[in-house]
Short mmCIF file of C-alpha atoms and ligand atoms in Angstrom, two decimals:
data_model
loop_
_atom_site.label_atom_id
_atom_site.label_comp_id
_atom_site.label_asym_id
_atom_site.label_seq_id
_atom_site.Cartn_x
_atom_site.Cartn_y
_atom_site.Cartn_z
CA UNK A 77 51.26 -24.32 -66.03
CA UNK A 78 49.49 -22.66 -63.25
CA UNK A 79 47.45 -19.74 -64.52
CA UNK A 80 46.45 -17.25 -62.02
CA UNK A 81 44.09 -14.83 -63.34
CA UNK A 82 42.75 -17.93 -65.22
CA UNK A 83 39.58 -17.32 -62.90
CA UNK A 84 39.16 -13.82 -63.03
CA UNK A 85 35.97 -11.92 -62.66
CA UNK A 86 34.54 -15.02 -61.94
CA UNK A 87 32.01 -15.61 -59.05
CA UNK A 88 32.14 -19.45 -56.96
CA UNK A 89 30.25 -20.76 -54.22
CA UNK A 90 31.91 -24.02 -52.36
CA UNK A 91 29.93 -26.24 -50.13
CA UNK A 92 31.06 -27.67 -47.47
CA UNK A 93 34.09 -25.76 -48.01
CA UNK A 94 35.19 -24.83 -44.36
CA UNK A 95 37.46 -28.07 -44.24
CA UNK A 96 39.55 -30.49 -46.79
CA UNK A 97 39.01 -30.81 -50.15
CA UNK A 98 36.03 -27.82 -50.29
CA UNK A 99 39.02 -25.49 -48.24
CA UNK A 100 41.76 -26.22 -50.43
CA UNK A 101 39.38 -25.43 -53.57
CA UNK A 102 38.31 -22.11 -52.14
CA UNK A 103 41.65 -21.26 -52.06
CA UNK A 104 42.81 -22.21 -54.95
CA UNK A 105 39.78 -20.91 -56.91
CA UNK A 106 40.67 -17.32 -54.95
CA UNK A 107 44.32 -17.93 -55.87
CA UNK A 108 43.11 -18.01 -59.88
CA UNK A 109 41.28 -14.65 -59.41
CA UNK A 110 37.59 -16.07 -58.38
CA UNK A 111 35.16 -14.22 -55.59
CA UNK A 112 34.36 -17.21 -53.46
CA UNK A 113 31.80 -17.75 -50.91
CA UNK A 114 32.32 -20.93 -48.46
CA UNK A 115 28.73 -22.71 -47.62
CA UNK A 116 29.35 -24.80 -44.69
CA UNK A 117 27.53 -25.86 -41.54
CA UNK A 118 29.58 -23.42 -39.62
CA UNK A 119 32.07 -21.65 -41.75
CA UNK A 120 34.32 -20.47 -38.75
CA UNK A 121 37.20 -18.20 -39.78
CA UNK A 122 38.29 -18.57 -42.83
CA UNK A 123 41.53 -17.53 -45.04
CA UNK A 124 40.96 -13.91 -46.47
CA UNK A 125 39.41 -13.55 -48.84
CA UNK A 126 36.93 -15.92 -48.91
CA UNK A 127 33.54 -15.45 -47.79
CA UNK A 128 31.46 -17.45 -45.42
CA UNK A 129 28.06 -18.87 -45.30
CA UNK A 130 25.98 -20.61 -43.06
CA UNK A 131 24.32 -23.75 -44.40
CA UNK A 132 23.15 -26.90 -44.30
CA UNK A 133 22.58 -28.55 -47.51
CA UNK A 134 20.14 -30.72 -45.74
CA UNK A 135 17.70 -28.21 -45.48
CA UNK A 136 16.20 -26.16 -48.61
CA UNK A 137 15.21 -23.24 -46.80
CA UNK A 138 19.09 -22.82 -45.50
CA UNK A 139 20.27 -23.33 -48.82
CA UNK A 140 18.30 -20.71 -50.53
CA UNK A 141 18.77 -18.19 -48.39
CA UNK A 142 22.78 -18.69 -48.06
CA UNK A 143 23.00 -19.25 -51.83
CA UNK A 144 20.88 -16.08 -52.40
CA UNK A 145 23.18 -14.39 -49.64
CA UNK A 146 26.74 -15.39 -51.23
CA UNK A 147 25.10 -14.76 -54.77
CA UNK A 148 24.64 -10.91 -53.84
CA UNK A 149 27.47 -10.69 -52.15
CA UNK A 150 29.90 -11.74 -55.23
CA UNK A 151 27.61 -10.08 -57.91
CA UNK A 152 26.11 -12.98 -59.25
CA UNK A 153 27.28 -16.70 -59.42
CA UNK A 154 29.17 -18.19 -61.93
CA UNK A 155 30.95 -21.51 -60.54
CA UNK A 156 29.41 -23.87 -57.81
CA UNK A 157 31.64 -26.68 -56.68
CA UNK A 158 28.56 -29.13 -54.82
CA UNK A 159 31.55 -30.50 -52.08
CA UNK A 160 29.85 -30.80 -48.76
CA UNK A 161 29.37 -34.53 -47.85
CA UNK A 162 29.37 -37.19 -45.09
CA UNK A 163 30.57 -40.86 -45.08
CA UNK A 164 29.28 -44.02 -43.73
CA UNK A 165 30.72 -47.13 -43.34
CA UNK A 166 29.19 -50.86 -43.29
CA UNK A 167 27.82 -53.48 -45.81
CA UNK A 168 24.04 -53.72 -46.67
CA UNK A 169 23.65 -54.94 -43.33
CA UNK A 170 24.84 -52.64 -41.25
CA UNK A 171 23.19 -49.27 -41.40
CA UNK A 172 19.76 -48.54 -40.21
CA UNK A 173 17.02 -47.04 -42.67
CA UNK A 174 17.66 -43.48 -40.74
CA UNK A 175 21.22 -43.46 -41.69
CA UNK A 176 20.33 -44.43 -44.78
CA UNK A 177 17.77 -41.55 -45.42
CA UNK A 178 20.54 -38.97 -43.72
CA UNK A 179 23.00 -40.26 -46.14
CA UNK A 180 21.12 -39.87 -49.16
CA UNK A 181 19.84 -36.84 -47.97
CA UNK A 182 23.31 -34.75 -47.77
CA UNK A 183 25.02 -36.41 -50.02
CA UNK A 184 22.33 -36.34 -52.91
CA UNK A 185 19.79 -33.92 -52.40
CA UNK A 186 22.14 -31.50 -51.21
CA UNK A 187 23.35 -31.25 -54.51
CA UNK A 188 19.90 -30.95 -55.90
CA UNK A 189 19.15 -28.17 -53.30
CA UNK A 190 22.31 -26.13 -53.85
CA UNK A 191 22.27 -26.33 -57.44
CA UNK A 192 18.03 -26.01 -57.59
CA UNK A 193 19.08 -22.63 -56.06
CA UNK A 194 21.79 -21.52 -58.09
CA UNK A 195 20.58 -22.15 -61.29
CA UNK A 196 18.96 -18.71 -61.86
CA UNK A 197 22.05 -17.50 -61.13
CA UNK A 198 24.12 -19.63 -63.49
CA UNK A 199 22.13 -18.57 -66.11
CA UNK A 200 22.81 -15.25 -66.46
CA UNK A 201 27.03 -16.05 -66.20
CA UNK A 202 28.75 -16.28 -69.54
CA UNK A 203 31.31 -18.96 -67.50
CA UNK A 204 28.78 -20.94 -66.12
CA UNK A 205 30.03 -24.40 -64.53
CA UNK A 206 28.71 -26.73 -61.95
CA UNK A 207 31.64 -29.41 -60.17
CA UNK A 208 30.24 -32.22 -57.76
CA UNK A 209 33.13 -33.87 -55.44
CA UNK A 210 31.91 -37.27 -56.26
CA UNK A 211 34.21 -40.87 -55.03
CA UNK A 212 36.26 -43.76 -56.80
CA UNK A 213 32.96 -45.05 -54.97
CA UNK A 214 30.58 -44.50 -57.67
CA UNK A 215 32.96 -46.52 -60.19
CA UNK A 216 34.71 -49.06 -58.09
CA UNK A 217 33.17 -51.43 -55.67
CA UNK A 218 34.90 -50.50 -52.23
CA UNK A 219 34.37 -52.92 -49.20
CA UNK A 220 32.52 -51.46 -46.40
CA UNK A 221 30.90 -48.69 -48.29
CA UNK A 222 27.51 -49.43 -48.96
CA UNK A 223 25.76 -46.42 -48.25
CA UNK A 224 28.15 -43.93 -48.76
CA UNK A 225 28.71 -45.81 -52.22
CA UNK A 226 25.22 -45.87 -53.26
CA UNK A 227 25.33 -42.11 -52.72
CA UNK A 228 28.14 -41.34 -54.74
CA UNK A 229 26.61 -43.46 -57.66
CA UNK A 230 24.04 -41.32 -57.38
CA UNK A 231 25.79 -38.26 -57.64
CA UNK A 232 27.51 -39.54 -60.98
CA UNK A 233 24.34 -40.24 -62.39
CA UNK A 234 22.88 -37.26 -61.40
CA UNK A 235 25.89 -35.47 -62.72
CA UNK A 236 25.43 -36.49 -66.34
CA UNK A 237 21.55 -35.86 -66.36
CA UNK A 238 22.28 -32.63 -65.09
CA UNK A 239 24.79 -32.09 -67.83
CA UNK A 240 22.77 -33.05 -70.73
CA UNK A 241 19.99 -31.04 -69.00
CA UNK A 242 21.77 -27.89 -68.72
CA UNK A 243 24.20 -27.71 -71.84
CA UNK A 244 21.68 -26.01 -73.80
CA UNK A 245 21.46 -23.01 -72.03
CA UNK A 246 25.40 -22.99 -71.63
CA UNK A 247 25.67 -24.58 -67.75
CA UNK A 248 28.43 -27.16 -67.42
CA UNK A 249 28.32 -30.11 -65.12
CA UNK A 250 31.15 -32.50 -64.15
CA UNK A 251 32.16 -33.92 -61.27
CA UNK A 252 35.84 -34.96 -59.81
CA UNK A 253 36.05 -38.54 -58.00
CA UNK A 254 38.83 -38.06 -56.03
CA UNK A 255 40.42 -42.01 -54.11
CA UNK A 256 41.76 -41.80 -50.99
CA UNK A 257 41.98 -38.23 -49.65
CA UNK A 258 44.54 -36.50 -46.79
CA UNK A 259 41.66 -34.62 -45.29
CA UNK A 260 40.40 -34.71 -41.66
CA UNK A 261 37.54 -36.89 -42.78
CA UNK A 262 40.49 -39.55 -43.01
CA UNK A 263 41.93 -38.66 -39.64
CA UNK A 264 38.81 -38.83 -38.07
CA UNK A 265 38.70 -42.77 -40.09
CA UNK A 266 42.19 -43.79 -39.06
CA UNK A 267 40.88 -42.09 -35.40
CA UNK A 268 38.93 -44.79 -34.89
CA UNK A 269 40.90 -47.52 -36.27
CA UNK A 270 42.37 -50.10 -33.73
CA UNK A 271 45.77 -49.56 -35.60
CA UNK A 272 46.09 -46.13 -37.45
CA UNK A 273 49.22 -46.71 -38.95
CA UNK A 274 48.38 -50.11 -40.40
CA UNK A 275 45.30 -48.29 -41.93
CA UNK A 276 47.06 -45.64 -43.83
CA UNK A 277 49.44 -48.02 -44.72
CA UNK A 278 46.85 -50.03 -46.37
CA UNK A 279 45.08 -46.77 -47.49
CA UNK A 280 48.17 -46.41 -49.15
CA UNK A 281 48.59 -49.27 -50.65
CA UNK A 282 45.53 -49.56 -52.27
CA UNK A 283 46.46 -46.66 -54.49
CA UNK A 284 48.26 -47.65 -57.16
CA UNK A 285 50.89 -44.26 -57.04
CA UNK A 286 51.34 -45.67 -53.22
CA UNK A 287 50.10 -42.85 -51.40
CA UNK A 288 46.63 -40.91 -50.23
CA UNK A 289 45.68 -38.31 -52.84
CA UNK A 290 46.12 -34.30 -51.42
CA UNK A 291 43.36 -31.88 -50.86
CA UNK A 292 45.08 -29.38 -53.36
CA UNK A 293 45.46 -31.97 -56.18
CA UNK A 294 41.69 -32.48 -56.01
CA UNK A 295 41.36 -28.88 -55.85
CA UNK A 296 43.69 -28.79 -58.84
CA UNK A 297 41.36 -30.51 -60.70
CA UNK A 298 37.91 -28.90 -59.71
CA UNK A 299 39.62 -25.50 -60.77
CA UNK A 300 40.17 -26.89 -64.01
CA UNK A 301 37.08 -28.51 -64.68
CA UNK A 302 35.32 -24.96 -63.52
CA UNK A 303 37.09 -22.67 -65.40
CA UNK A 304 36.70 -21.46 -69.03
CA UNK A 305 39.34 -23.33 -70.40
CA UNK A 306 37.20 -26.79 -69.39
CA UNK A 307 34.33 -24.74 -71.58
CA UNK A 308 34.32 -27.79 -74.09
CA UNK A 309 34.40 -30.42 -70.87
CA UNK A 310 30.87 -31.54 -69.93
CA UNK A 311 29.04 -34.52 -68.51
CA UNK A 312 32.59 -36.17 -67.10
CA UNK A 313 34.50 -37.64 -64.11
CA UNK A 314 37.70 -37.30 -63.37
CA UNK A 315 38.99 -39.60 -61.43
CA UNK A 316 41.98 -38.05 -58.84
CA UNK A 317 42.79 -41.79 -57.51
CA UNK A 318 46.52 -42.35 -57.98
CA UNK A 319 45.48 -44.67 -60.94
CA UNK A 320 43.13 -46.97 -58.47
CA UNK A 321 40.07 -47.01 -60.87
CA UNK A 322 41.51 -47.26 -63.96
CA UNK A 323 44.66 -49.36 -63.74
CA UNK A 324 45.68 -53.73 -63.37
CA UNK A 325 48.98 -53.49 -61.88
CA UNK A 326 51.19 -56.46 -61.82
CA UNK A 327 51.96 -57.73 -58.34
CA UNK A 328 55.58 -56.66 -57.79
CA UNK A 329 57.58 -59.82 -58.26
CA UNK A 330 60.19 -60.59 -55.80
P1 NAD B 462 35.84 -32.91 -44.56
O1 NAD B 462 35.08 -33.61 -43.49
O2 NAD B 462 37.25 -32.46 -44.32
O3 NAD B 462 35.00 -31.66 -45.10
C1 NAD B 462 33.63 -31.76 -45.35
C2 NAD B 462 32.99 -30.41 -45.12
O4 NAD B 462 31.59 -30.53 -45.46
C3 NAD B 462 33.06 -29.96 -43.65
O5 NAD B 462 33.52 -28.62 -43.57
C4 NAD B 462 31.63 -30.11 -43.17
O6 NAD B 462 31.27 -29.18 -42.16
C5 NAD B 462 30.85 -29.87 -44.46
N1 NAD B 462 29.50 -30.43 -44.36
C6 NAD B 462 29.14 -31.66 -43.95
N2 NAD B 462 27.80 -31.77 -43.94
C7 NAD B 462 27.31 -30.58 -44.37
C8 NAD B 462 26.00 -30.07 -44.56
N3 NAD B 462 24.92 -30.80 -44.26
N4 NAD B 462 25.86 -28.81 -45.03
C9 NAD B 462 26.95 -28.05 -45.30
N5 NAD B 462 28.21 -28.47 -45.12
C10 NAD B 462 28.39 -29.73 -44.67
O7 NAD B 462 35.77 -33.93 -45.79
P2 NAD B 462 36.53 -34.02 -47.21
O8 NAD B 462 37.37 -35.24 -47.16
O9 NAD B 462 37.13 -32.72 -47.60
O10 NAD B 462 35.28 -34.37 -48.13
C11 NAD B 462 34.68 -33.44 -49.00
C12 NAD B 462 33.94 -34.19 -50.09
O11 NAD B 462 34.86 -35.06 -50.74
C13 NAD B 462 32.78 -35.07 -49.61
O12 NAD B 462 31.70 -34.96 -50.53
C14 NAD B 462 33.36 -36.47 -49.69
O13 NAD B 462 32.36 -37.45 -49.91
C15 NAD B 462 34.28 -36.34 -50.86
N6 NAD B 462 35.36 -37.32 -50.92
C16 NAD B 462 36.28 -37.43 -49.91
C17 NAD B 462 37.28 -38.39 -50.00
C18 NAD B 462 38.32 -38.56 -48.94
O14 NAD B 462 39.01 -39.59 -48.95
N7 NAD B 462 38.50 -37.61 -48.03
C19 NAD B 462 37.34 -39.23 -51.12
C20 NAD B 462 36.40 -39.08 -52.13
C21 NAD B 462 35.41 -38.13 -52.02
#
């Protein structure tokens, strides 16, 4: 059962939350009661009430100052949902060292940088919860995803060393790793597909619930995993994947 003021009186920053999965958390995090600030690249207009940020995660000076920026302007910083992220697609062979290095730099130490900055913050919260939008990547080898795989791995890893770093001075850290998601990163995907509609319907397919996963059920689950009733929940994944990771389906007999 939905609770709304689950969230109350409690302070989140969302990167990369301008679009998809980091909107529909702000959003919902707002809709339980939370302050939110959006950190995006260019936040735009956003739904009241949230709050918007400049930022790039790929640069530590941007960072700090929109993470010290959102902090003051809540009161203080109790939940950071680590969402912003860019894809890449290709085998081992196929991207070029500088991709590589951009990659790794947004996807991974842009957690490190957000969170580097918030942690002072975090401290001083009673509620205190970090949620990384990680992939089915990081557990499940996907073709064409070398890159943006490695990545993801990474933020897993980092994920759990960050939990078992921080649970002794009461900071939670889990991540979400959500399948196939209905966000405009997709559209842009099945964009550039020679046949759109025989992607999704493969996108589709690969899921074992037969459809792409929606913004607001990963949202669903970040909420959870930040809020107080998760305060026993540390050092996990949950996977949002319509069963893909986890399950060995039977092929449908005829
Ligand atoms: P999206 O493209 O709709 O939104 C991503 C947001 O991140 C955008 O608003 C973008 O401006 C922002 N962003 C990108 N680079 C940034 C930077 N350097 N600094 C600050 N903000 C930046 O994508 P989405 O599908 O909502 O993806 C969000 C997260 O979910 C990503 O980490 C992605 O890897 C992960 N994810 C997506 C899917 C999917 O299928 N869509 C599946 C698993 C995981």
């Amino acid at each position: 059962m939905t609770e709304p003021t689950e969230l109350a009186g409690l302070r989140a920053i969302v990167t990369g939350g301008a679009s998809g999965i980091g909107l529909a958390t702000a959003e919902l995090l707002a809709e339980r009661g939370a302050r939110v600030a959006v950190l995006d690249l260019a936040p735009g207009v956003l739904p009241a009430p949230l709050l918007g940020f400049t930022a790039d995660v790929g640069e530590d000076a941007s960072v700090r100052t929109a993470v010290e920026a959102a902090a003051e302007a809540l009161g203080g910083l109790d939940i950071l949902v680590n969402n912003a992220g860019v894809g890449a697609v290709g085998t081992v062979e196929d991207n070029p060292d500088e991709q590589w290095r951009q990659v790794l730099d947004i996807n991974v130490l842009g957690v490190v940088r957000t969170t580097r900055a918030a942690l002072p913050h975090l401290r001083r919260s009673a509620h205190a919860a970090v949620v990384n939008t990680c992939s089915i990547a990081a557990t499940a080898g996907l073709p064409g995803r070398a890159l943006y795989s490695a990545s993801k791995g990474a933020v897993y890893a980092l994920t759990l060393a960050m939990a078992a770093d921080h649970i002794g001075e009461g900071i939670r850290v889990t991540c979400v790793n959500p399948g196939t998601v209905d966000t405009p990163w997709v559209a842009r995907l099945l964009d550039r597909s020679p046949d759109a509609e025989a992607e999704r319907a493969a996108l589709n397919a690969r899921q074992p619930h037969g459809r792409l996963v929606s913004a607001q059920e990963v949202a669903a689950a970040i909420a959870y995993l930040a809020g107080p009733l998760a305060g026993s929940t540390t050092g996990v994944a949950l996977a949002v994947d319509g069963g893909m990771a986890g399950l060995r389906l039977r092929p449908a007999t005829g």
